[in-house]
Amino acid sequence: MRPEVSVTSVRPGPAPAPSDEPDARLRLPATVALVVGGIVGTGIFTAPAAVARYGWLTIPAFVIVGLGSLAVALSFAQLVRRTRRSGGPYVYADEAFGPFAGFLAAWTYWIQGWTGHATIAVAGAGYLASLLGAGTGRGTTLLLAAIILGLPVLNNLVSTRSVGAVAVVTTVLKITALTVVAIVGLVLFHPGNVGPVNAHGGNVGSALPAACALLLFSFLGMEGAAVATNRVEDPARNVPRAIVLGVVGVGVLYLAGTLAVQGTLPQDTLANSSAPFADAARELFGGAWAGKVIAAVAVLSALGSLNGWNMVNAEMVAGASRDGFFPPVFARRTRGLPVLALLVNSGLAFALILLNAAGNVLSLFTTLALLSTFVYVFGYVLSVAAQLLHALLEGGERPAAGPVATGVVALAFSIWMAGAAGPSAVRAGTVMVLIGIPAYVLTRWRAAARAASTP
C-alpha cells in the first residue's frame, strides 16, 4: 500500500551533493572586485544617454537610487551573516518564508541573470561598434553581442582563479577610466548642456520614477558575492564588507561620471548616442583616440561584468538545483564548475536579444534594462522582506530600530522601483514570473512522488 503524502508538507528534495568543490576561493580584493565589477558593467557607460531626456532631474534620481541601493546593500550584508548556504536571494526567501517563496526568488533571479546578460551585451556591442567604426544595425549588433556573451563563458570554464583575476584587472581599468572622465568633465562642466526635463511631457511626477528605474539598472548586482559565498574565503566577513563598500564607492563615481557626460555633450546629442562616454571623451580630450580608448574600456567592462555574472548566476542555478528547486542536472559540476548552467544562461540571453533586436542600440538597451530591473527587484523584495522579518522576530516586543528601519526603507524602495519600470516591462516581467508557478507545481509533484515511493 502506498503511503499517503501531503503535498503541502513536501519540500523539493535536495539533489545529490556534488562531489566537486570549487577549485579556489576568492579573497577580499577579488570579492570587492566581483561586487564592483558586477555593479559597474556597461549600464553606467550607457545610462547618461538613456537618462539624457530627464535633464537636471538626473541628480535627485541618483540620490534616491543611491540611498535606496545602500539600504538594500545593508540588508544583504545582514542576511549573509545569517546562513552558510550559498545561493543568495533564494536562500534568504526560503529560510524566512518557505519553499514557495524560495522557488520564486530562485526563478526570478535566474530570469534576471540572462535578461541582465543580454542588456550588458547589447551595451557592450554599441561600444565595440564605436571602437571598430562599424554600424549599429541589427546584424552587426547581434554578431558583436554574441562575441561579448561568449568570451566570458569561455573564461569561466577555465577556473575560478581566472574569473577572479579578470575581475580585478577589468575593475581597475574601468574605474580608472570613469574617474578620469568624471574629473575632467566636471572641471569643464557646461550647465547649459544638461537641459530641462523633456521626458513624459516635462511632468516631474511621472519622470522621476522612470529616471530612477533606468538608473537602478546600473546599481544592480550588489548581492553578487552573496550568491557565490561558497566561492569566497571567509564569506561572513568579506562578503558584507565588499557589498557595502562597493555600493558606496560606485554611487559616488556614478553621479560624478553621469554629470560630467551630461555637462560635456548637448542634451539632444547625448540622447541619441549609443556610446556616450566615448563621445564625451572625444569632446573633452579633442581627438578620436580618446573616444577609442573609452570605447575599449567599456568593452572590457562588459566582458569583466559578464565574467563575474556568469559565475554568480550559474552558482545560483546550481545551488537551487542542489536544494531541489531546479532540475538536478544543473547541480552537476565539472572541475567544480556548473558548466550546463553557464551554457544555458548565455543561450537564453542571446535568444532574448534576437527576439528584441529591432531599432537602435540605445532603444534595445532601454527595453532590456527596464525588463531586467523589474524582474530583479522582485527578488529584492523577497530578500529585504526576509531581513525585515528576522529583525522584527529577533527583537521581540522591542526590535532594534536600525535593522528594522533599514528593512523598511529597502522594502519600500524595491516595491516602488518595481512599479517604476513602466507598463511594458511590468507586463512582460509579470508573465515571466508567473510562468514559474506551473514550474513549481511540477517540482512539488515530483517531490511528492519521490516521497511516496520511498519505503
XYZ file of C-alpha atoms in Angstrom, residues 24 29 44 78 120 139 152 163 171 175 184 193 227 240 243 343 347 354-355 369-370 375 400 422 425 429:
26
model
C 39.698 28.083 -5.481
C 40.236 42.181 -3.043
C 26.761 53.265 -16.374
C 22.954 41.326 7.398
C 25.105 44.200 -20.774
C 23.057 42.098 -37.879
C 33.265 35.424 -20.519
C 37.467 34.680 -13.052
C 37.559 46.628 -12.476
C 37.131 52.609 -12.500
C 37.911 66.350 -16.400
C 24.231 71.216 -21.866
C 25.073 34.330 -4.149
C 29.243 42.134 3.747
C 28.771 44.734 -0.690
C 25.801 27.478 -21.249
C 21.972 30.799 -24.760
C 17.423 38.056 -31.024
C 13.735 38.445 -30.173
C 17.321 47.287 -18.880
C 13.794 48.057 -17.692
C 12.429 41.089 -12.550
C 16.313 47.029 17.170
C 6.982 51.014 -16.783
C 8.465 45.901 -18.501
C 8.188 40.631 -16.449
